């Protein structure tokens, strides 16, 4: 629900600012808006849809066949998932998702899933592009309001 609000709000802001406020003379600003919006949506979808680092059981079964399981010092077991994990992997169990995540960073409410080894970089791109997008919207909006206000003042002095 939170991610739907995020996408719909930014889409409405994109349409409102980019298409309504910016005139035909500012093609470069429109291109910057579209490019940043594309990066924002793509990184959001990639972050939300990719496996964040949940260990696949088939991977560990193959790993177990090639390694000697008799050396228990090389393995650790998650008390909640009951999965054997090599000790050289940094794995943390997420209590919200109820799965183990490799190099767990946090559970993100915006994407509705954990941020881990495989989606951390795209999450950083998502957050930074969202921040740039919001800054672009405010600068464009307030620049437009300043420009319109400045033109009204000049128009009043000409009469």
PDB file of N, CA, C and O in Angstrom, residues 82-149:
ATOM      1  N   UNK A  82      15.915 -23.203  10.409  1.00  0.00           N
ATOM      2  CA  UNK A  82      16.518 -24.539  10.390  1.00  0.00           C
ATOM      3  C   UNK A  82      17.271 -24.802   9.088  1.00  0.00           C
ATOM      4  O   UNK A  82      17.183 -25.862   8.509  1.00  0.00           O
ATOM      5  N   UNK A  83      18.017 -23.803   8.657  1.00  0.00           N
ATOM      6  CA  UNK A  83      18.803 -23.949   7.436  1.00  0.00           C
ATOM      7  C   UNK A  83      20.280 -23.879   7.824  1.00  0.00           C
ATOM      8  O   UNK A  83      20.663 -23.105   8.698  1.00  0.00           O
ATOM      9  N   UNK A  84      21.082 -24.726   7.205  1.00  0.00           N
ATOM     10  CA  UNK A  84      22.522 -24.710   7.437  1.00  0.00           C
ATOM     11  C   UNK A  84      23.147 -23.679   6.507  1.00  0.00           C
ATOM     12  O   UNK A  84      22.877 -23.668   5.305  1.00  0.00           O
ATOM     13  N   UNK A  85      24.001 -22.832   7.083  1.00  0.00           N
ATOM     14  CA  UNK A  85      24.608 -21.750   6.328  1.00  0.00           C
ATOM     15  C   UNK A  85      26.106 -21.789   6.573  1.00  0.00           C
ATOM     16  O   UNK A  85      26.543 -21.956   7.723  1.00  0.00           O
ATOM     17  N   UNK A  86      26.914 -21.634   5.515  1.00  0.00           N
ATOM     18  CA  UNK A  86      28.356 -21.547   5.742  1.00  0.00           C
ATOM     19  C   UNK A  86      28.691 -20.341   6.619  1.00  0.00           C
ATOM     20  O   UNK A  86      28.084 -19.280   6.492  1.00  0.00           O
ATOM     21  N   UNK A  87      29.644 -20.508   7.518  1.00  0.00           N
ATOM     22  CA  UNK A  87      29.981 -19.437   8.459  1.00  0.00           C
ATOM     23  C   UNK A  87      30.584 -18.225   7.769  1.00  0.00           C
ATOM     24  O   UNK A  87      30.526 -17.125   8.292  1.00  0.00           O
ATOM     25  N   UNK A  88      31.151 -18.407   6.585  1.00  0.00           N
ATOM     26  CA  UNK A  88      31.744 -17.260   5.899  1.00  0.00           C
ATOM     27  C   UNK A  88      30.683 -16.360   5.253  1.00  0.00           C
ATOM     28  O   UNK A  88      31.008 -15.283   4.775  1.00  0.00           O
ATOM     29  N   UNK A  89      29.411 -16.780   5.257  1.00  0.00           N
ATOM     30  CA  UNK A  89      28.320 -15.937   4.771  1.00  0.00           C
ATOM     31  C   UNK A  89      27.774 -15.129   5.928  1.00  0.00           C
ATOM     32  O   UNK A  89      27.519 -15.665   6.997  1.00  0.00           O
ATOM     33  N   UNK A  90      27.589 -13.824   5.712  1.00  0.00           N
ATOM     34  CA  UNK A  90      26.975 -12.978   6.732  1.00  0.00           C
ATOM     35  C   UNK A  90      25.462 -13.020   6.497  1.00  0.00           C
ATOM     36  O   UNK A  90      24.941 -12.375   5.594  1.00  0.00           O
ATOM     37  N   UNK A  91      24.758 -13.796   7.299  1.00  0.00           N
ATOM     38  CA  UNK A  91      23.319 -14.004   7.138  1.00  0.00           C
ATOM     39  C   UNK A  91      22.605 -13.614   8.425  1.00  0.00           C
ATOM     40  O   UNK A  91      23.038 -13.994   9.513  1.00  0.00           O
ATOM     41  N   UNK A  92      21.528 -12.849   8.271  1.00  0.00           N
ATOM     42  CA  UNK A  92      20.714 -12.432   9.409  1.00  0.00           C
ATOM     43  C   UNK A  92      19.267 -12.807   9.120  1.00  0.00           C
ATOM     44  O   UNK A  92      18.791 -12.655   8.000  1.00  0.00           O
ATOM     45  N   UNK A  93      18.582 -13.283  10.134  1.00  0.00           N
ATOM     46  CA  UNK A  93      17.176 -13.661   9.996  1.00  0.00           C
ATOM     47  C   UNK A  93      16.297 -12.424  10.177  1.00  0.00           C
ATOM     48  O   UNK A  93      16.425 -11.695  11.150  1.00  0.00           O
ATOM     49  N   UNK A  94      15.396 -12.185   9.229  1.00  0.00           N
ATOM     50  CA  UNK A  94      14.447 -11.073   9.314  1.00  0.00           C
ATOM     51  C   UNK A  94      13.178 -11.575   9.993  1.00  0.00           C
ATOM     52  O   UNK A  94      12.551 -12.525   9.514  1.00  0.00           O
ATOM     53  N   UNK A  95      12.805 -10.921  11.076  1.00  0.00           N
ATOM     54  CA  UNK A  95      11.613 -11.341  11.806  1.00  0.00           C
ATOM     55  C   UNK A  95      10.317 -10.931  11.118  1.00  0.00           C
ATOM     56  O   UNK A  95       9.270 -11.487  11.405  1.00  0.00           O
ATOM     57  N   UNK A  96      10.373  -9.975  10.214  1.00  0.00           N
ATOM     58  CA  UNK A  96       9.171  -9.552   9.485  1.00  0.00           C
ATOM     59  C   UNK A  96       8.905 -10.489   8.313  1.00  0.00           C
ATOM     60  O   UNK A  96       7.787 -10.948   8.116  1.00  0.00           O
ATOM     61  N   UNK A  97       9.932 -10.780   7.530  1.00  0.00           N
ATOM     62  CA  UNK A  97       9.783 -11.674   6.374  1.00  0.00           C
ATOM     63  C   UNK A  97       9.832 -13.148   6.761  1.00  0.00           C
ATOM     64  O   UNK A  97       9.416 -13.998   5.982  1.00  0.00           O
ATOM     65  N   UNK A  98      10.404 -13.446   7.919  1.00  0.00           N
ATOM     66  CA  UNK A  98      10.588 -14.818   8.392  1.00  0.00           C
ATOM     67  C   UNK A  98      11.494 -15.644   7.481  1.00  0.00           C
ATOM     68  O   UNK A  98      11.245 -16.825   7.251  1.00  0.00           O
ATOM     69  N   UNK A  99      12.540 -15.008   6.947  1.00  0.00           N
ATOM     70  CA  UNK A  99      13.550 -15.703   6.146  1.00  0.00           C
ATOM     71  C   UNK A  99      14.924 -15.155   6.519  1.00  0.00           C
ATOM     72  O   UNK A  99      15.039 -14.072   7.084  1.00  0.00           O
ATOM     73  N   UNK A 100      15.951 -15.920   6.176  1.00  0.00           N
ATOM     74  CA  UNK A 100      17.320 -15.459   6.353  1.00  0.00           C
ATOM     75  C   UNK A 100      17.744 -14.692   5.104  1.00  0.00           C
ATOM     76  O   UNK A 100      17.423 -15.090   3.980  1.00  0.00           O
ATOM     77  N   UNK A 101      18.470 -13.591   5.306  1.00  0.00           N
ATOM     78  CA  UNK A 101      18.911 -12.733   4.213  1.00  0.00           C
ATOM     79  C   UNK A 101      20.415 -12.563   4.301  1.00  0.00           C
ATOM     80  O   UNK A 101      20.949 -12.237   5.363  1.00  0.00           O
ATOM     81  N   UNK A 102      21.096 -12.783   3.173  1.00  0.00           N
ATOM     82  CA  UNK A 102      22.543 -12.556   3.123  1.00  0.00           C
ATOM     83  C   UNK A 102      22.828 -11.065   3.176  1.00  0.00           C
ATOM     84  O   UNK A 102      22.224 -10.283   2.459  1.00  0.00           O
ATOM     85  N   UNK A 103      23.747 -10.678   4.033  1.00  0.00           N
ATOM     86  CA  UNK A 103      24.164  -9.292   4.230  1.00  0.00           C
ATOM     87  C   UNK A 103      22.953  -8.375   4.406  1.00  0.00           C
ATOM     88  O   UNK A 103      22.820  -7.352   3.754  1.00  0.00           O
ATOM     89  N   UNK A 104      22.086  -8.764   5.333  1.00  0.00           N
ATOM     90  CA  UNK A 104      20.838  -8.040   5.612  1.00  0.00           C
ATOM     91  C   UNK A 104      21.149  -6.611   6.048  1.00  0.00           C
ATOM     92  O   UNK A 104      21.938  -6.380   6.952  1.00  0.00           O
ATOM     93  N   UNK A 105      20.514  -5.625   5.411  1.00  0.00           N
ATOM     94  CA  UNK A 105      20.675  -4.230   5.787  1.00  0.00           C
ATOM     95  C   UNK A 105      19.498  -3.774   6.650  1.00  0.00           C
ATOM     96  O   UNK A 105      19.691  -3.321   7.762  1.00  0.00           O
ATOM     97  N   UNK A 106      18.285  -3.910   6.119  1.00  0.00           N
ATOM     98  CA  UNK A 106      17.079  -3.565   6.867  1.00  0.00           C
ATOM     99  C   UNK A 106      15.854  -4.080   6.110  1.00  0.00           C
ATOM    100  O   UNK A 106      15.952  -4.499   4.962  1.00  0.00           O
ATOM    101  N   UNK A 107      14.721  -4.051   6.764  1.00  0.00           N
ATOM    102  CA  UNK A 107      13.459  -4.371   6.106  1.00  0.00           C
ATOM    103  C   UNK A 107      12.823  -3.048   5.694  1.00  0.00           C
ATOM    104  O   UNK A 107      12.555  -2.191   6.531  1.00  0.00           O
ATOM    105  N   UNK A 108      12.591  -2.868   4.414  1.00  0.00           N
ATOM    106  CA  UNK A 108      12.123  -1.595   3.878  1.00  0.00           C
ATOM    107  C   UNK A 108      10.602  -1.604   3.753  1.00  0.00           C
ATOM    108  O   UNK A 108      10.048  -2.445   3.044  1.00  0.00           O
ATOM    109  N   UNK A 109       9.914  -0.664   4.396  1.00  0.00           N
ATOM    110  CA  UNK A 109       8.457  -0.610   4.254  1.00  0.00           C
ATOM    111  C   UNK A 109       8.018  -0.090   2.890  1.00  0.00           C
ATOM    112  O   UNK A 109       6.903  -0.357   2.460  1.00  0.00           O
ATOM    113  N   UNK A 110       8.885   0.646   2.190  1.00  0.00           N
ATOM    114  CA  UNK A 110       8.516   1.188   0.883  1.00  0.00           C
ATOM    115  C   UNK A 110       8.458   0.098  -0.179  1.00  0.00           C
ATOM    116  O   UNK A 110       7.596   0.134  -1.058  1.00  0.00           O
ATOM    117  N   UNK A 111       9.373  -0.849  -0.106  1.00  0.00           N
ATOM    118  CA  UNK A 111       9.366  -1.936  -1.087  1.00  0.00           C
ATOM    119  C   UNK A 111       8.640  -3.159  -0.562  1.00  0.00           C
ATOM    120  O   UNK A 111       8.289  -4.043  -1.322  1.00  0.00           O
ATOM    121  N   UNK A 112       8.444  -3.234   0.748  1.00  0.00           N
ATOM    122  CA  UNK A 112       7.744  -4.370   1.334  1.00  0.00           C
ATOM    123  C   UNK A 112       8.596  -5.607   1.454  1.00  0.00           C
ATOM    124  O   UNK A 112       8.082  -6.712   1.594  1.00  0.00           O
ATOM    125  N   UNK A 113       9.915  -5.435   1.386  1.00  0.00           N
ATOM    126  CA  UNK A 113      10.804  -6.586   1.517  1.00  0.00           C
ATOM    127  C   UNK A 113      12.130  -6.150   2.095  1.00  0.00           C
ATOM    128  O   UNK A 113      12.375  -4.969   2.292  1.00  0.00           O
ATOM    129  N   UNK A 114      12.962  -7.124   2.354  1.00  0.00           N
ATOM    130  CA  UNK A 114      14.259  -6.844   2.945  1.00  0.00           C
ATOM    131  C   UNK A 114      15.223  -6.292   1.900  1.00  0.00           C
ATOM    132  O   UNK A 114      15.104  -6.575   0.713  1.00  0.00           O
ATOM    133  N   UNK A 115      16.169  -5.530   2.396  1.00  0.00           N
ATOM    134  CA  UNK A 115      17.257  -5.035   1.565  1.00  0.00           C
ATOM    135  C   UNK A 115      18.495  -5.810   1.988  1.00  0.00           C
ATOM    136  O   UNK A 115      18.890  -5.791   3.153  1.00  0.00           O
ATOM    137  N   UNK A 116      19.053  -6.531   1.023  1.00  0.00           N
ATOM    138  CA  UNK A 116      20.189  -7.389   1.318  1.00  0.00           C
ATOM    139  C   UNK A 116      21.267  -7.281   0.262  1.00  0.00           C
ATOM    140  O   UNK A 116      21.394  -6.260  -0.425  1.00  0.00           O
ATOM    141  N   UNK A 117      22.028  -8.347   0.115  1.00  0.00           N
ATOM    142  CA  UNK A 117      23.204  -8.345  -0.753  1.00  0.00           C
ATOM    143  C   UNK A 117      22.884  -8.017  -2.204  1.00  0.00           C
ATOM    144  O   UNK A 117      23.594  -7.241  -2.837  1.00  0.00           O
ATOM    145  N   UNK A 118      21.822  -8.575  -2.746  1.00  0.00           N
ATOM    146  CA  UNK A 118      21.579  -8.466  -4.178  1.00  0.00           C
ATOM    147  C   UNK A 118      20.744  -7.256  -4.589  1.00  0.00           C
ATOM    148  O   UNK A 118      20.687  -6.937  -5.783  1.00  0.00           O
ATOM    149  N   UNK A 119      20.083  -6.582  -3.646  1.00  0.00           N
ATOM    150  CA  UNK A 119      19.307  -5.408  -4.039  1.00  0.00           C
ATOM    151  C   UNK A 119      19.712  -4.144  -3.287  1.00  0.00           C
ATOM    152  O   UNK A 119      19.012  -3.139  -3.353  1.00  0.00           O
ATOM    153  N   UNK A 120      20.828  -4.161  -2.600  1.00  0.00           N
ATOM    154  CA  UNK A 120      21.270  -2.990  -1.839  1.00  0.00           C
ATOM    155  C   UNK A 120      21.679  -1.850  -2.769  1.00  0.00           C
ATOM    156  O   UNK A 120      21.298  -0.697  -2.555  1.00  0.00           O
ATOM    157  N   UNK A 121      22.426  -2.136  -3.818  1.00  0.00           N
ATOM    158  CA  UNK A 121      22.875  -1.095  -4.742  1.00  0.00           C
ATOM    159  C   UNK A 121      21.688  -0.454  -5.456  1.00  0.00           C
ATOM    160  O   UNK A 121      21.626   0.773  -5.587  1.00  0.00           O
ATOM    161  N   UNK A 122      20.735  -1.267  -5.911  1.00  0.00           N
ATOM    162  CA  UNK A 122      19.558  -0.699  -6.584  1.00  0.00           C
ATOM    163  C   UNK A 122      18.698   0.085  -5.597  1.00  0.00           C
ATOM    164  O   UNK A 122      18.036   1.057  -5.982  1.00  0.00           O
ATOM    165  N   UNK A 123      18.707  -0.303  -4.323  1.00  0.00           N
ATOM    166  CA  UNK A 123      17.994   0.472  -3.309  1.00  0.00           C
ATOM    167  C   UNK A 123      18.622   1.847  -3.139  1.00  0.00           C
ATOM    168  O   UNK A 123      17.912   2.852  -3.025  1.00  0.00           O
ATOM    169  N   UNK A 124      19.943   1.925  -3.128  1.00  0.00           N
ATOM    170  CA  UNK A 124      20.614   3.222  -3.037  1.00  0.00           C
ATOM    171  C   UNK A 124      20.286   4.097  -4.252  1.00  0.00           C
ATOM    172  O   UNK A 124      20.079   5.305  -4.121  1.00  0.00           O
ATOM    173  N   UNK A 125      20.262   3.496  -5.421  1.00  0.00           N
ATOM    174  CA  UNK A 125      19.887   4.248  -6.623  1.00  0.00           C
ATOM    175  C   UNK A 125      18.448   4.733  -6.515  1.00  0.00           C
ATOM    176  O   UNK A 125      18.130   5.881  -6.849  1.00  0.00           O
ATOM    177  N   UNK A 126      17.562   3.877  -6.015  1.00  0.00           N
ATOM    178  CA  UNK A 126      16.158   4.236  -5.833  1.00  0.00           C
ATOM    179  C   UNK A 126      16.014   5.419  -4.884  1.00  0.00           C
ATOM    180  O   UNK A 126      15.321   6.402  -5.192  1.00  0.00           O
ATOM    181  N   UNK A 127      16.660   5.384  -3.738  1.00  0.00           N
ATOM    182  CA  UNK A 127      16.539   6.454  -2.748  1.00  0.00           C
ATOM    183  C   UNK A 127      17.135   7.760  -3.282  1.00  0.00           C
ATOM    184  O   UNK A 127      16.527   8.833  -3.154  1.00  0.00           O
ATOM    185  N   UNK A 128      18.294   7.687  -3.913  1.00  0.00           N
ATOM    186  CA  UNK A 128      18.925   8.898  -4.435  1.00  0.00           C
ATOM    187  C   UNK A 128      18.151   9.495  -5.608  1.00  0.00           C
ATOM    188  O   UNK A 128      18.038  10.716  -5.721  1.00  0.00           O
ATOM    189  N   UNK A 129      17.618   8.657  -6.486  1.00  0.00           N
ATOM    190  CA  UNK A 129      16.840   9.195  -7.604  1.00  0.00           C
ATOM    191  C   UNK A 129      15.524   9.784  -7.110  1.00  0.00           C
ATOM    192  O   UNK A 129      15.046  10.780  -7.650  1.00  0.00           O
ATOM    193  N   UNK A 130      14.949   9.207  -6.066  1.00  0.00           N
ATOM    194  CA  UNK A 130      13.741   9.788  -5.483  1.00  0.00           C
ATOM    195  C   UNK A 130      14.049  11.149  -4.877  1.00  0.00           C
ATOM    196  O   UNK A 130      13.284  12.108  -5.059  1.00  0.00           O
ATOM    197  N   UNK A 131      15.164  11.271  -4.178  1.00  0.00           N
ATOM    198  CA  UNK A 131      15.547  12.558  -3.597  1.00  0.00           C
ATOM    199  C   UNK A 131      15.799  13.596  -4.689  1.00  0.00           C
ATOM    200  O   UNK A 131      15.335  14.741  -4.587  1.00  0.00           O
ATOM    201  N   UNK A 132      16.506  13.221  -5.739  1.00  0.00           N
ATOM    202  CA  UNK A 132      16.741  14.145  -6.858  1.00  0.00           C
ATOM    203  C   UNK A 132      15.428  14.541  -7.516  1.00  0.00           C
ATOM    204  O   UNK A 132      15.230  15.693  -7.894  1.00  0.00           O
ATOM    205  N   UNK A 133      14.545  13.594  -7.651  1.00  0.00           N
ATOM    206  CA  UNK A 133      13.253  13.844  -8.278  1.00  0.00           C
ATOM    207  C   UNK A 133      12.435  14.842  -7.460  1.00  0.00           C
ATOM    208  O   UNK A 133      11.860  15.785  -8.001  1.00  0.00           O
ATOM    209  N   UNK A 134      12.410  14.667  -6.152  1.00  0.00           N
ATOM    210  CA  UNK A 134      11.670  15.592  -5.277  1.00  0.00           C
ATOM    211  C   UNK A 134      12.304  16.979  -5.318  1.00  0.00           C
ATOM    212  O   UNK A 134      11.594  17.992  -5.390  1.00  0.00           O
ATOM    213  N   UNK A 135      13.615  17.050  -5.297  1.00  0.00           N
ATOM    214  CA  UNK A 135      14.294  18.344  -5.381  1.00  0.00           C
ATOM    215  C   UNK A 135      13.985  19.017  -6.708  1.00  0.00           C
ATOM    216  O   UNK A 135      13.705  20.229  -6.755  1.00  0.00           O
ATOM    217  N   UNK A 136      14.011  18.260  -7.804  1.00  0.00           N
ATOM    218  CA  UNK A 136      13.686  18.834  -9.113  1.00  0.00           C
ATOM    219  C   UNK A 136      12.256  19.363  -9.145  1.00  0.00           C
ATOM    220  O   UNK A 136      12.000  20.424  -9.721  1.00  0.00           O
ATOM    221  N   UNK A 137      11.331  18.647  -8.543  1.00  0.00           N
ATOM    222  CA  UNK A 137       9.936  19.094  -8.529  1.00  0.00           C
ATOM    223  C   UNK A 137       9.812  20.401  -7.746  1.00  0.00           C
ATOM    224  O   UNK A 137       9.188  21.362  -8.217  1.00  0.00           O
ATOM    225  N   UNK A 138      10.418  20.475  -6.552  1.00  0.00           N
ATOM    226  CA  UNK A 138      10.318  21.696  -5.754  1.00  0.00           C
ATOM    227  C   UNK A 138      11.016  22.877  -6.412  1.00  0.00           C
ATOM    228  O   UNK A 138      10.485  23.991  -6.421  1.00  0.00           O
ATOM    229  N   UNK A 139      12.202  22.661  -6.972  1.00  0.00           N
ATOM    230  CA  UNK A 139      12.918  23.754  -7.634  1.00  0.00           C
ATOM    231  C   UNK A 139      12.127  24.248  -8.833  1.00  0.00           C
ATOM    232  O   UNK A 139      11.984  25.463  -9.046  1.00  0.00           O
ATOM    233  N   UNK A 140      11.580  23.343  -9.613  1.00  0.00           N
ATOM    234  CA  UNK A 140      10.797  23.743 -10.777  1.00  0.00           C
ATOM    235  C   UNK A 140       9.516  24.459 -10.357  1.00  0.00           C
ATOM    236  O   UNK A 140       9.158  25.496 -10.920  1.00  0.00           O
ATOM    237  N   UNK A 141       8.836  23.936  -9.366  1.00  0.00           N
ATOM    238  CA  UNK A 141       7.589  24.539  -8.916  1.00  0.00           C
ATOM    239  C   UNK A 141       7.827  25.939  -8.339  1.00  0.00           C
ATOM    240  O   UNK A 141       7.146  26.896  -8.719  1.00  0.00           O
ATOM    241  N   UNK A 142       8.794  26.053  -7.439  1.00  0.00           N
ATOM    242  CA  UNK A 142       9.059  27.359  -6.843  1.00  0.00           C
ATOM    243  C   UNK A 142       9.690  28.319  -7.840  1.00  0.00           C
ATOM    244  O   UNK A 142       9.453  29.528  -7.770  1.00  0.00           O
ATOM    245  N   UNK A 143      10.474  27.818  -8.758  1.00  0.00           N
ATOM    246  CA  UNK A 143      10.995  28.661  -9.835  1.00  0.00           C
ATOM    247  C   UNK A 143       9.875  29.191 -10.711  1.00  0.00           C
ATOM    248  O   UNK A 143       9.856  30.361 -11.092  1.00  0.00           O
ATOM    249  N   UNK A 144       8.920  28.357 -10.996  1.00  0.00           N
ATOM    250  CA  UNK A 144       7.763  28.777 -11.793  1.00  0.00           C
ATOM    251  C   UNK A 144       6.940  29.812 -11.031  1.00  0.00           C
ATOM    252  O   UNK A 144       6.524  30.826 -11.595  1.00  0.00           O
ATOM    253  N   UNK A 145       6.709  29.568  -9.743  1.00  0.00           N
ATOM    254  CA  UNK A 145       5.939  30.524  -8.939  1.00  0.00           C
ATOM    255  C   UNK A 145       6.688  31.856  -8.804  1.00  0.00           C
ATOM    256  O   UNK A 145       6.083  32.923  -8.871  1.00  0.00           O
ATOM    257  N   UNK A 146       7.997  31.819  -8.646  1.00  0.00           N
ATOM    258  CA  UNK A 146       8.787  33.043  -8.577  1.00  0.00           C
ATOM    259  C   UNK A 146       8.722  33.782  -9.901  1.00  0.00           C
ATOM    260  O   UNK A 146       8.562  35.007  -9.934  1.00  0.00           O
ATOM    261  N   UNK A 147       8.837  33.048 -10.997  1.00  0.00           N
ATOM    262  CA  UNK A 147       8.780  33.657 -12.323  1.00  0.00           C
ATOM    263  C   UNK A 147       7.421  34.289 -12.571  1.00  0.00           C
ATOM    264  O   UNK A 147       7.327  35.410 -13.051  1.00  0.00           O
ATOM    265  N   UNK A 148       6.338  33.610 -12.233  1.00  0.00           N
ATOM    266  CA  UNK A 148       4.990  34.150 -12.413  1.00  0.00           C
ATOM    267  C   UNK A 148       4.763  35.350 -11.501  1.00  0.00           C
ATOM    268  O   UNK A 148       4.162  36.335 -11.903  1.00  0.00           O
ATOM    269  N   UNK A 149       5.237  35.261 -10.253  1.00  0.00           N
ATOM    270  CA  UNK A 149       5.108  36.388  -9.328  1.00  0.00           C
ATOM    271  C   UNK A 149       5.918  37.585  -9.785  1.00  0.00           C
ATOM    272  O   UNK A 149       5.480  38.739  -9.674  1.00  0.00           O
TER     273      UNK A 149
END
